[in-house]
Coordinates of C-alpha atoms in Angstrom, one line a residue:
Chain S
X1 CA -11.9 12.5 -35.4
X2 CA -12.2 12.5 -31.6
X3 CA -14.3 14.1 -28.9
X4 CA -12.3 15.3 -25.9
X5 CA -14.2 15.1 -22.6
X6 CA -12.8 16.9 -19.7
X7 CA -14.0 15.8 -16.3
X8 CA -13.5 15.5 -12.6
X9 CA -15.1 12.7 -10.5
X10 CA -18.7 11.9 -9.7
X11 CA -20.8 14.5 -11.6
X12 CA -18.6 14.6 -14.6
X13 CA -18.2 10.8 -14.9
X14 CA -22.0 10.5 -15.4
X15 CA -21.8 12.5 -18.6
X16 CA -18.6 10.7 -19.6
X17 CA -20.5 7.4 -19.2
X18 CA -23.2 8.7 -21.4
X19 CA -20.7 9.8 -24.0
X20 CA -19.1 6.4 -23.9
X21 CA -22.5 4.8 -24.8
X22 CA -22.7 7.0 -28.0
X23 CA -19.1 7.2 -29.3
X24 CA -16.8 4.3 -30.2
X25 CA -13.6 4.0 -28.2
X26 CA -11.5 5.5 -31.0
X27 CA -13.8 8.6 -31.0
X28 CA -13.6 9.6 -27.3
X29 CA -10.7 10.5 -25.1
X30 CA -11.5 11.4 -21.5
X31 CA -9.0 13.7 -19.7
X32 CA -9.4 13.5 -16.0
X33 CA -8.4 15.9 -13.1
X34 CA -5.4 14.8 -11.2
X35 CA -5.2 17.7 -8.8
X36 CA -6.9 15.6 -6.1
X37 CA -4.3 12.8 -6.3
X38 CA -2.3 12.2 -3.2
X39 CA -0.1 9.6 -1.5
X40 CA -1.8 8.0 1.4
X41 CA -0.4 5.2 3.5
X42 CA 2.3 4.9 0.8
X43 CA -0.3 4.3 -1.9
X44 CA -0.8 6.7 -4.8
X45 CA -4.5 7.4 -4.9
X46 CA -6.1 9.1 -7.9
X47 CA -9.7 9.6 -6.9
X48 CA -11.1 11.2 -10.1
X49 CA -9.3 8.8 -12.4
X50 CA -10.7 5.9 -10.4
X51 CA -14.2 7.2 -10.3
X52 CA -14.2 7.6 -14.1
X53 CA -12.7 4.2 -14.5
X54 CA -15.0 2.4 -12.1
X55 CA -18.0 4.2 -13.7
X56 CA -17.1 3.2 -17.2
X57 CA -16.4 -0.3 -16.0
X58 CA -19.8 -0.5 -14.3
X59 CA -18.0 -1.1 -11.0
X60 CA -18.8 2.2 -9.3
X61 CA -20.4 2.5 -6.0
X62 CA -23.5 4.7 -6.6
X63 CA -24.1 5.3 -2.9
X64 CA -20.8 6.9 -2.1
X65 CA -19.7 8.3 -5.5
X66 CA -16.2 6.8 -4.9
X67 CA -14.8 3.3 -4.5
X68 CA -16.0 0.0 -5.9
X69 CA -19.6 -1.3 -5.5
X70 CA -20.1 -4.0 -2.8
X71 CA -16.5 -3.6 -1.6
X72 CA -15.5 -5.1 1.7
X73 CA -13.6 -3.4 4.6
X74 CA -11.3 -5.8 6.5
X75 CA -8.2 -3.7 5.8
X76 CA -9.8 -0.5 7.1
X77 CA -11.1 -2.3 10.2
X78 CA -7.6 -3.7 10.9
X79 CA -6.0 -0.4 10.2
X80 CA -8.3 1.2 12.7
X81 CA -7.3 -1.4 15.3
X82 CA -3.7 -0.4 14.6
X83 CA -4.5 3.2 15.3
X84 CA -3.9 4.1 11.6
X85 CA -5.7 7.0 9.8
X86 CA -9.1 5.8 8.5
X87 CA -10.6 9.2 7.4
X88 CA -9.9 8.3 3.8
X89 CA -11.9 5.1 3.3
X90 CA -10.3 2.4 1.1
X91 CA -12.2 -0.8 0.4
X92 CA -10.3 -4.0 -0.1
X93 CA -10.9 -4.2 -3.8
X94 CA -10.2 -0.5 -4.3
X95 CA -6.8 -0.9 -2.5
X96 CA -5.7 -3.3 -5.2
X97 CA -6.0 -0.5 -7.7
X98 CA -3.8 1.7 -5.6
X99 CA -1.3 -1.0 -5.0
X100 CA -0.9 -1.8 -8.6
X101 CA -0.7 1.9 -9.6
X102 CA 1.9 2.5 -6.9
X103 CA 3.9 -0.5 -8.0
X104 CA 3.9 0.6 -11.7
X105 CA 4.7 4.2 -10.9
X106 CA 7.6 3.1 -8.7
X107 CA 8.8 0.9 -11.6
X108 CA 8.9 4.1 -13.7
X109 CA 5.7 3.9 -15.8
X110 CA 4.1 7.3 -16.4
X111 CA 0.6 7.7 -14.9
X112 CA -1.1 7.7 -18.3
X113 CA 0.4 4.3 -19.1
X114 CA -0.6 2.9 -15.7
X115 CA -4.1 4.3 -16.1
X116 CA -4.5 2.8 -19.5
X117 CA -3.4 -0.6 -18.1
X118 CA -5.8 -0.4 -15.1
X119 CA -8.7 0.7 -17.2
X120 CA -8.1 -2.0 -19.8
X121 CA -7.9 -4.6 -17.0
X122 CA -11.3 -3.4 -15.7
X123 CA -12.8 -3.9 -19.2
X124 CA -12.9 -0.2 -20.2
X125 CA -12.4 0.2 -23.9
X126 CA -12.5 4.0 -24.1
X127 CA -9.4 6.1 -23.4
X128 CA -9.2 7.5 -19.9
X129 CA -6.1 9.7 -19.5
X130 CA -4.8 11.8 -16.6
X131 CA -4.8 15.4 -17.8
X132 CA -1.0 15.2 -17.3
X133 CA 1.7 12.7 -16.4
X134 CA 3.3 15.4 -14.2
X135 CA 2.0 15.7 -10.7
X136 CA -0.4 18.5 -10.0
X137 CA -1.5 19.1 -6.5
X138 CA -4.5 21.2 -5.6
X139 CA -3.9 23.2 -2.5
X140 CA -6.8 25.0 -0.8
X141 CA -6.2 28.4 0.8
X142 CA -8.2 28.7 4.0
X143 CA -8.1 30.7 7.3
X144 CA -6.3 27.6 8.7
X145 CA -3.6 28.0 6.1
X146 CA -2.9 26.1 2.9
X147 CA -4.5 22.6 3.1
X148 CA -3.7 19.7 0.8
X149 CA -6.9 19.0 -1.1
X150 CA -7.9 15.7 0.5
X151 CA -7.3 17.0 3.9
X152 CA -9.8 19.8 3.1
X153 CA -12.2 17.7 1.1
X154 CA -12.4 14.4 3.1
X155 CA -10.7 14.8 6.4
X156 CA -12.2 18.2 7.2
X157 CA -15.4 17.6 5.2
X158 CA -15.0 20.9 3.2
X159 CA -15.7 22.9 6.4
X160 CA -12.9 25.5 6.2
X161 CA -13.8 28.6 4.2
X162 CA -12.2 28.6 0.8
X163 CA -10.2 31.7 0.0
X164 CA -8.6 30.4 -3.2
X165 CA -7.0 27.4 -4.9
X166 CA -3.5 26.7 -6.1
X167 CA -2.7 24.0 -8.6
X168 CA 0.9 23.3 -7.8
X169 CA 2.8 21.9 -10.7
X170 CA 0.1 22.8 -13.3
X171 CA 2.1 25.6 -15.0
X172 CA 4.9 23.3 -15.8
X173 CA 2.8 20.2 -16.6
X174 CA 2.3 19.0 -20.2
X175 CA -0.9 17.3 -21.5
X176 CA -0.8 13.6 -21.3
X177 CA 1.0 12.1 -24.4
X178 CA -2.2 10.6 -25.9
X179 CA -3.9 14.0 -25.5
X180 CA -1.0 15.9 -26.9
X181 CA -1.0 13.6 -29.9
X182 CA -4.6 14.3 -30.5
X183 CA -3.9 18.0 -30.4
X184 CA -0.8 17.7 -32.7
X185 CA -2.7 15.7 -35.3
X186 CA -5.8 18.0 -35.2
X187 CA -8.0 15.1 -34.2
X188 CA -10.2 16.8 -31.6
X189 CA -13.4 17.9 -33.3
X190 CA -15.1 19.0 -30.1
X191 CA -14.5 19.4 -26.4
X192 CA -17.1 18.6 -23.7
X193 CA -16.5 20.0 -20.3
X194 CA -18.4 17.7 -18.0
X195 CA -20.5 19.0 -15.1
X196 CA -17.8 18.7 -12.5
X197 CA -16.8 21.4 -10.0
X198 CA -15.3 24.1 -12.3
X199 CA -13.1 25.5 -9.5
X200 CA -11.5 22.3 -8.1
X201 CA -12.1 19.6 -10.7
X202 CA -11.9 21.4 -14.1
X203 CA -9.6 24.3 -13.1
X204 CA -6.5 22.1 -12.5
X205 CA -6.9 20.7 -16.0
X206 CA -7.4 24.1 -17.7
X207 CA -4.4 25.4 -15.7
X208 CA -2.1 23.2 -17.8
X209 CA -0.8 25.6 -20.5
X210 CA -1.0 23.1 -23.4
X211 CA -4.7 22.3 -22.6
X212 CA -5.6 26.0 -21.9
X213 CA -4.2 27.1 -25.2
X214 CA -6.0 24.4 -27.1
X215 CA -9.4 25.2 -25.5
X216 CA -9.0 28.9 -26.5
X217 CA -8.7 28.0 -30.1
X218 CA -11.9 29.4 -31.8
X219 CA -12.2 26.6 -34.4
X220 CA -13.1 23.8 -31.9
X221 CA -16.5 23.9 -30.2
X222 CA -16.3 23.7 -26.5
X223 CA -19.6 22.7 -24.9
X224 CA -20.2 22.5 -21.2
X225 CA -23.0 21.5 -18.8
X226 CA -23.6 23.7 -15.8
X227 CA -23.1 21.8 -12.5
X228 CA -25.4 24.3 -10.8
X229 CA -29.1 23.7 -10.9
X230 CA -31.5 26.2 -9.3
X231 CA -28.6 27.8 -7.4
X232 CA -27.4 24.6 -5.8
X233 CA -24.9 21.9 -6.7
X234 CA -26.4 18.5 -7.2
X235 CA -23.6 16.9 -5.1
X236 CA -20.5 18.2 -3.4
X237 CA -19.3 21.6 -2.3
X238 CA -19.5 23.6 -5.5
X239 CA -22.1 26.0 -4.3
X240 CA -20.5 26.5 -0.9
X241 CA -17.1 27.1 -2.5
X242 CA -18.6 29.6 -5.0
X243 CA -20.2 31.6 -2.1
X244 CA -17.0 31.6 -0.2
X245 CA -15.2 32.9 -3.3
X246 CA -17.8 35.7 -3.4
X247 CA -19.7 34.3 -6.4
X248 CA -23.5 33.8 -6.3
X249 CA -24.0 30.2 -7.3
X250 CA -25.9 30.1 -10.6
X251 CA -25.5 28.9 -14.1
X252 CA -24.9 32.5 -15.1
X253 CA -21.8 32.5 -12.8
X254 CA -20.7 29.2 -14.4
X255 CA -21.1 30.8 -17.8
X256 CA -19.0 33.8 -16.7
X257 CA -16.3 31.5 -15.3
X258 CA -16.0 29.6 -18.5
X259 CA -16.8 32.5 -20.9
X260 CA -13.3 32.6 -22.5
X261 CA -13.3 29.0 -23.5
X262 CA -16.9 27.7 -23.6
X263 CA -19.0 28.4 -26.7
X264 CA -22.2 26.5 -25.6
X265 CA -23.5 25.9 -22.1
X266 CA -26.2 23.4 -21.2
X267 CA -28.3 24.7 -18.3
X268 CA -31.1 23.1 -16.5
X269 CA -34.8 24.0 -17.1
X270 CA -34.7 25.4 -13.5
X271 CA -32.3 28.1 -14.7
X272 CA -34.2 29.0 -17.9
X273 CA -34.6 32.6 -16.7
X274 CA -30.8 33.1 -17.1
X275 CA -30.7 32.4 -20.8
X276 CA -30.6 36.0 -21.9
X277 CA -28.0 37.1 -19.4
X278 CA -25.8 34.2 -20.4
X279 CA -26.3 35.1 -24.1
X280 CA -25.0 38.6 -23.3
X281 CA -21.6 36.9 -22.3
X282 CA -21.4 35.5 -25.8
X283 CA -22.2 32.0 -24.6
X284 CA -25.0 30.1 -26.4
X285 CA -27.3 28.2 -24.0
X286 CA -29.3 25.0 -24.4
X287 CA -32.0 24.5 -21.8
X288 CA -32.3 20.8 -20.9
X289 CA -32.8 18.5 -18.0
X290 CA -29.2 18.2 -16.7
X291 CA -29.9 16.1 -13.6
X292 CA -28.6 12.6 -14.5
X293 CA -30.0 9.8 -12.3
X294 CA -30.6 6.9 -14.6
X295 CA -28.4 5.6 -17.4
X296 CA -31.1 6.9 -19.8
X297 CA -30.6 10.4 -18.4
X298 CA -26.9 10.2 -19.0
X299 CA -27.2 8.9 -22.5
X300 CA -29.9 11.5 -23.4
X301 CA -27.9 14.4 -22.1
X302 CA -24.8 13.1 -23.8
X303 CA -26.7 12.8 -27.0
X304 CA -28.0 16.4 -26.8
X305 CA -24.5 17.7 -26.0
X306 CA -23.0 15.9 -28.9
X307 CA -25.7 17.2 -31.2
X308 CA -25.0 20.8 -30.0
X309 CA -21.3 20.2 -30.6
X310 CA -22.0 19.1 -34.1
X311 CA -20.8 15.5 -33.6
X312 CA -22.2 12.5 -35.3
X313 CA -23.2 9.7 -33.0
X314 CA -21.9 6.2 -33.5
X315 CA -24.1 3.1 -33.6
X316 CA -23.0 1.1 -30.6
X317 CA -24.7 -1.9 -29.1
Chain I
X1 CA 17.7 -8.4 34.1
X2 CA 16.6 -9.4 30.7
X3 CA 16.7 -12.4 28.4
X4 CA 17.4 -11.6 24.8
X5 CA 15.8 -14.0 22.3
X6 CA 17.1 -13.9 18.7
X7 CA 14.7 -15.2 16.1
X8 CA 13.6 -15.4 12.5
X9 CA 10.0 -16.3 11.6
X10 CA 7.9 -19.5 12.0
X11 CA 10.2 -21.9 13.8
X12 CA 11.8 -19.4 16.1
X13 CA 8.5 -17.6 17.0
X14 CA 7.2 -20.8 18.5
X15 CA 10.0 -20.7 21.1
X16 CA 9.6 -17.0 21.5
X17 CA 6.0 -17.5 22.3
X18 CA 7.0 -20.1 24.9
X19 CA 9.5 -17.7 26.4
X20 CA 6.8 -15.0 26.6
X21 CA 4.6 -17.3 28.7
X22 CA 7.4 -17.7 31.3
X23 CA 9.0 -14.2 31.5
X24 CA 7.3 -10.9 32.2
X25 CA 7.5 -8.2 29.5
X26 CA 10.3 -6.4 31.3
X27 CA 12.4 -9.5 31.3
X28 CA 12.3 -10.5 27.6
X29 CA 13.4 -8.7 24.5
X30 CA 13.0 -10.4 21.2
X31 CA 15.3 -9.3 18.4
X32 CA 14.0 -10.3 15.0
X33 CA 15.6 -10.8 11.6
X34 CA 15.0 -8.0 9.1
X35 CA 17.0 -9.4 6.2
X36 CA 13.8 -10.8 4.6
X37 CA 12.2 -7.3 4.6
X38 CA 11.3 -5.8 1.3
X39 CA 9.2 -3.2 -0.4
X40 CA 6.4 -4.8 -2.4
X41 CA 3.6 -2.9 -4.2
X42 CA 4.9 0.2 -2.4
X43 CA 4.4 -1.5 1.0
X44 CA 7.2 -2.2 3.4
X45 CA 6.8 -5.8 4.4
X46 CA 8.7 -7.3 7.3
X47 CA 7.8 -11.0 7.3
X48 CA 9.7 -12.2 10.4
X49 CA 8.7 -9.2 12.5
X50 CA 5.1 -9.8 11.6
X51 CA 5.2 -13.6 12.2
X52 CA 6.6 -13.0 15.7
X53 CA 4.1 -10.2 16.4
X54 CA 1.1 -12.2 15.1
X55 CA 2.3 -15.3 17.1
X56 CA 2.6 -13.4 20.3
X57 CA -0.7 -11.7 19.7
X58 CA -2.4 -15.0 19.1
X59 CA -3.3 -13.8 15.6
X60 CA -1.0 -16.1 13.6
X61 CA -2.2 -18.4 10.8
X62 CA -0.9 -21.8 11.9
X63 CA -1.6 -23.3 8.5
X64 CA 0.6 -21.0 6.5
X65 CA 3.2 -19.8 9.0
X66 CA 2.6 -16.2 7.8
X67 CA -0.2 -13.8 7.8
X68 CA -3.2 -13.4 10.0
X69 CA -5.6 -16.3 10.9
X70 CA -8.9 -16.3 9.0
X71 CA -7.8 -13.4 6.8
X72 CA -9.8 -12.6 3.7
X73 CA -8.5 -12.1 0.2
X74 CA -10.5 -9.5 -1.8
X75 CA -7.5 -7.3 -2.4
X76 CA -5.4 -10.1 -3.8
X77 CA -8.3 -11.3 -6.0
X78 CA -8.8 -7.7 -7.4
X79 CA -5.0 -7.4 -7.8
X80 CA -5.0 -10.5 -9.9
X81 CA -7.8 -9.2 -12.0
X82 CA -5.6 -6.1 -12.6
X83 CA -2.7 -8.3 -13.7
X84 CA -0.7 -7.4 -10.6
X85 CA 1.9 -9.6 -9.0
X86 CA 0.2 -12.1 -6.6
X87 CA 3.1 -14.4 -5.8
X88 CA 3.5 -12.8 -2.5
X89 CA 0.1 -13.3 -0.8
X90 CA -1.2 -10.5 1.3
X91 CA -4.5 -10.9 3.2
X92 CA -6.8 -7.9 3.7
X93 CA -6.0 -7.7 7.5
X94 CA -2.3 -8.2 7.0
X95 CA -2.2 -5.4 4.4
X96 CA -3.3 -3.0 7.2
X97 CA -0.1 -3.8 9.1
X98 CA 2.0 -3.0 6.0
X99 CA 0.0 0.2 5.2
X100 CA 0.5 1.5 8.7
X101 CA 4.1 0.5 8.8
X102 CA 4.8 2.2 5.4
X103 CA 3.0 5.3 6.5
X104 CA 4.9 5.6 9.7
X105 CA 8.3 4.9 8.1
X106 CA 7.5 7.5 5.4
X107 CA 6.8 10.0 8.3
X108 CA 10.3 9.4 9.6
X109 CA 9.7 6.9 12.4
X110 CA 12.5 4.3 12.8
X111 CA 11.4 0.7 12.3
X112 CA 11.8 -0.2 16.0
X113 CA 9.4 2.5 17.0
X114 CA 6.9 1.5 14.3
X115 CA 7.2 -2.1 15.4
X116 CA 6.6 -1.2 19.0
X117 CA 3.5 0.7 18.0
X118 CA 2.1 -2.2 15.9
X119 CA 2.8 -4.8 18.5
X120 CA 1.2 -2.8 21.3
X121 CA -1.8 -2.2 19.0
X122 CA -2.1 -6.0 18.6
X123 CA -2.0 -6.4 22.3
X124 CA 1.6 -7.7 22.6
X125 CA 3.2 -6.7 25.9
X126 CA 6.7 -8.1 25.4
X127 CA 9.3 -6.1 23.5
X128 CA 9.7 -7.1 19.8
X129 CA 12.5 -5.2 18.1
X130 CA 14.0 -5.4 14.6
X131 CA 17.6 -6.5 15.0
X132 CA 18.4 -3.0 13.5
X133 CA 16.7 0.1 12.4
X134 CA 19.0 0.3 9.4
X135 CA 17.9 -1.7 6.4
X136 CA 19.5 -5.1 5.9
X137 CA 18.8 -7.0 2.7
X138 CA 19.5 -10.7 2.4
X139 CA 20.7 -11.5 -1.1
X140 CA 20.9 -15.1 -2.3
X141 CA 23.8 -16.1 -4.6
X142 CA 22.6 -18.7 -7.1
X143 CA 23.5 -19.9 -10.6
X144 CA 20.8 -17.5 -11.8
X145 CA 22.8 -14.6 -10.2
X146 CA 22.1 -12.7 -7.1
X147 CA 18.5 -12.9 -6.1
X148 CA 16.6 -10.7 -3.6
X149 CA 15.5 -13.0 -0.7
X150 CA 11.8 -13.0 -1.3
X151 CA 12.2 -13.6 -5.0
X152 CA 14.3 -16.7 -4.1
X153 CA 12.2 -17.8 -1.1
X154 CA 8.6 -17.1 -2.2
X155 CA 8.5 -16.4 -6.0
X156 CA 10.9 -19.2 -6.9
X157 CA 10.0 -21.4 -4.0
X158 CA 13.7 -21.9 -2.9
X159 CA 14.3 -23.8 -6.1
X160 CA 17.6 -22.2 -7.2
X161 CA 20.7 -23.7 -5.7
X162 CA 22.2 -21.6 -3.0
X163 CA 25.9 -20.7 -3.4
X164 CA 26.0 -18.2 -0.6
X165 CA 24.3 -15.3 1.1
X166 CA 25.0 -11.6 1.5
X167 CA 23.5 -9.5 4.1
X168 CA 23.7 -6.1 2.5
X169 CA 23.8 -3.3 5.0
X170 CA 24.6 -5.5 8.0
X171 CA 28.2 -4.4 8.4
X172 CA 27.1 -0.8 8.9
X173 CA 24.0 -1.5 10.8
X174 CA 23.6 -0.8 14.5
X175 CA 21.6 -2.8 17.0
X176 CA 18.1 -1.4 17.5
X177 CA 18.2 1.3 20.2
X178 CA 16.3 -0.7 22.8
X179 CA 18.7 -3.6 22.3
X180 CA 21.8 -1.3 22.4
X181 CA 20.5 0.1 25.7
X182 CA 20.2 -3.4 27.2
X183 CA 23.8 -4.1 26.0
X184 CA 25.1 -0.8 27.4
X185 CA 23.4 -1.2 30.8
X186 CA 24.5 -4.8 31.1
X187 CA 20.9 -6.0 31.4
X188 CA 21.1 -9.1 29.3
X189 CA 21.6 -12.1 31.5
X190 CA 21.2 -14.7 28.8
X191 CA 20.7 -15.0 25.0
X192 CA 18.4 -17.6 23.5
X193 CA 18.9 -18.2 19.8
X194 CA 15.6 -19.7 18.6
X195 CA 15.4 -22.6 16.2
X196 CA 15.1 -20.5 13.1
X197 CA 17.2 -21.1 9.9
X198 CA 20.8 -20.3 11.1
X199 CA 21.9 -19.3 7.6
X200 CA 19.2 -17.0 6.5
X201 CA 17.2 -16.0 9.6
X202 CA 19.8 -15.8 12.4
X203 CA 22.9 -15.0 10.3
X204 CA 21.7 -11.5 9.2
X205 CA 21.3 -10.6 12.9
X206 CA 24.7 -11.9 13.9
X207 CA 26.2 -10.1 11.0
X208 CA 25.5 -6.8 12.8
X209 CA 28.8 -6.0 14.4
X210 CA 27.3 -4.7 17.7
X211 CA 25.3 -7.9 18.1
X212 CA 28.1 -10.2 17.0
X213 CA 30.5 -8.6 19.5
X214 CA 28.0 -9.0 22.3
X215 CA 27.3 -12.7 21.6
X216 CA 31.0 -13.4 21.7
X217 CA 31.4 -12.1 25.2
X218 CA 32.1 -15.2 27.4
X219 CA 30.2 -14.0 30.5
X220 CA 26.7 -14.2 29.0
X221 CA 25.3 -17.7 28.3
X222 CA 24.1 -18.2 24.8
X223 CA 21.7 -21.2 24.4
X224 CA 20.3 -22.3 21.1
X225 CA 17.9 -25.0 19.9
X226 CA 18.9 -26.9 16.8
X227 CA 16.4 -26.5 14.0
X228 CA 17.5 -29.8 12.5
X229 CA 15.9 -33.0 13.8
X230 CA 17.0 -36.4 12.4
X231 CA 18.8 -34.7 9.5
X232 CA 15.8 -32.8 8.4
X233 CA 14.4 -29.3 9.0
X234 CA 10.9 -29.3 10.5
X235 CA 9.8 -26.6 8.1
X236 CA 11.4 -24.6 5.4
X237 CA 14.5 -25.0 3.3
X238 CA 17.2 -25.2 6.1
X239 CA 18.3 -28.7 5.2
X240 CA 18.2 -28.1 1.4
X241 CA 20.3 -24.9 1.9
X242 CA 22.8 -26.7 4.1
X243 CA 23.3 -29.5 1.5
X244 CA 23.8 -26.9 -1.3
X245 CA 26.3 -25.1 0.9
X246 CA 28.2 -28.4 1.2
X247 CA 27.1 -29.1 4.8
X248 CA 25.5 -32.4 5.9
X249 CA 22.3 -31.4 7.6
X250 CA 22.6 -32.4 11.3
X251 CA 22.6 -31.0 14.7
X252 CA 26.3 -31.5 14.8
X253 CA 26.6 -29.1 11.8
X254 CA 24.5 -26.6 13.6
X255 CA 26.8 -26.9 16.6
X256 CA 29.8 -26.3 14.4
X257 CA 28.1 -23.3 12.7
X258 CA 27.4 -21.7 16.1
X259 CA 30.5 -22.9 18.0
X260 CA 32.0 -19.5 18.4
X261 CA 29.0 -18.0 20.1
X262 CA 26.7 -20.8 21.5
X263 CA 27.6 -22.4 24.9
X264 CA 24.7 -24.8 25.1
X265 CA 22.7 -26.4 22.3
X266 CA 19.4 -28.2 22.6
X267 CA 19.1 -31.1 20.3
X268 CA 16.2 -33.5 19.7
X269 CA 16.2 -37.0 21.1
X270 CA 16.4 -38.2 17.5
X271 CA 20.0 -36.8 17.4
X272 CA 21.2 -38.2 20.7
X273 CA 24.0 -40.0 19.0
X274 CA 25.7 -36.7 18.2
X275 CA 26.1 -35.6 21.8
X276 CA 29.8 -36.6 22.1
X277 CA 30.8 -35.1 18.8
X278 CA 29.1 -31.9 19.7
X279 CA 30.8 -31.9 23.1
X280 CA 34.2 -32.1 21.4
X281 CA 33.4 -28.7 19.8
X282 CA 33.2 -27.3 23.3
X283 CA 29.4 -27.0 23.1
X284 CA 27.3 -28.5 25.9
X285 CA 24.2 -30.3 24.7
X286 CA 20.8 -31.0 26.3
X287 CA 18.8 -33.7 24.7
X288 CA 15.1 -32.9 24.6
X289 CA 12.0 -33.0 22.5
X290 CA 12.5 -30.0 20.3
X291 CA 9.5 -30.4 18.1
X292 CA 6.9 -27.8 19.1
X293 CA 3.4 -28.5 18.1
X294 CA 1.2 -27.5 21.0
X295 CA 1.4 -24.5 23.2
X296 CA 2.5 -26.9 26.0
X297 CA 5.4 -28.1 23.8
X298 CA 6.5 -24.5 23.4
X299 CA 6.3 -23.6 27.0
X300 CA 8.0 -26.8 28.1
X301 CA 10.9 -26.3 25.8
X302 CA 11.2 -22.6 26.7
X303 CA 11.2 -23.6 30.4
X304 CA 14.0 -26.2 29.8
X305 CA 16.0 -23.6 27.8
X306 CA 15.7 -21.0 30.5
X307 CA 16.7 -23.4 33.2
X308 CA 19.8 -24.4 31.2
X309 CA 20.6 -20.7 30.7
X310 CA 20.3 -20.2 34.5
X311 CA 17.3 -18.0 34.3
X312 CA 14.6 -17.8 37.0
X313 CA 11.1 -18.2 35.6
X314 CA 8.4 -15.6 36.4
X315 CA 5.0 -16.5 37.8
X316 CA 2.7 -15.3 35.0
X317 CA -1.0 -16.1 34.7

């Protein structure tokens, strides 16, 4: 039996790392958002897949939340000298990941196979899969018009007001084959929705019909961790986006957002006063410390989440 | 009035550099072989264009003959760790050139416009143009079958026996627009065929009908420098290829090869004994020192070639 973790980039990958410390590789499959993926300078870049992979490989850059630790920058400097676009920063080592991904995709390999190869090459034993092998592109609706996600997120620094999101391709996308196999064989005993941005990181995954349908099945517990603590997002634009969408940023709002799929929600001690309101939505809460700074934080929260999901923890070195 | 230099990579770019020291930017246009170009790891790589550009920019790596001097290699190392193909070595700074080229080509810019931008960004004032904006792919016929050029040249180290070459796309290719404009306006007062490999570096250029027709016009002097010295090529597989094609490597054979287009051929003092035989082909010879090691060698040979072509030399700092 397997635990399915659903995640975006930085925030979610912390819990995914914690889960990987408690479950053996055959008991965890991590499905990652691909709505942020884009082709840049001819390279296929998958930011969330890479963040999860680098994090599980211990290669992540904790200062940026993206890229490889201690990477070097000669290509970016030379690109700047050539007048090329440098708003999306690509370190020398990180570029190798994109080159090899682009090469394999061009040779006809599906993204899930490419991802498995890259992760294995980085020493990752747990299964990291794109939510789908079909392209999904998150488009941000703003007063400036529809913006490709990375233009909004990185080039424009999330400044434009968000009016909505579209996940182009999601409706016709199928779950990645390894994920579909888990569904078909009834192997998933619990789903953990990691504390990534629900609107831009988790939503493109849930927008895939095969995944949405599975999450709505009542027999599999779906546990999530609120990415909002004390009305703020720990990192990234989640709170800003919520306000722009007319939603007061709170764990209660997260519970409302997820109420049709999530059975249990972890909220931070800072939000303890919202327990009763969340309960009224039919969502059970666990109050915990959800801010993950150290590896011990990540493992502890992952352990608590697994316990609440009714999952036995493996003995791993 | 303008001098047209026709060149491949390493050997030819030495003379092209010499020419650039003697002619102002408006009096020199350098048309470069694109038959070696290929798409690798999703990047469009144009080895000869880059060698000429880096050489004129003073950025070339004299030890390898390709790439940028003092480049660093983190991307290649990381690519190797990912199990990617590393037989074609790409330094970090060099990769920036390919990324920006690939980006601009994907945005719809023709190769000549991309090349002009890259060269200008590197500080090159003289015009470097691809022989054509249409793709030309050199294919090597060998006992192993037809091989893409870089597979033969780099991956297999020129080991397979050459039975012939095809320049796929050349027959339907048009000269690059800047070159065609020079032709149309009658601006070319002389053509210099640089001492690159006649069979793989110069032949794909001459295979373009619009260039071939121009070179055959009797009114424009076409001067070349033999890449064979004392029966050997200074660098690269020219002599090996000639033997495999059933041709005894010599300056005489080069003169025969070029006899329908070249009016004057520079040969090295080591080949002085071939002057009379070459004269019998209707090709005038100048015996000189054609081995270019120092910048003084390059400028001196360029000066001698220009004098023989009847070209006035500019006063350049």
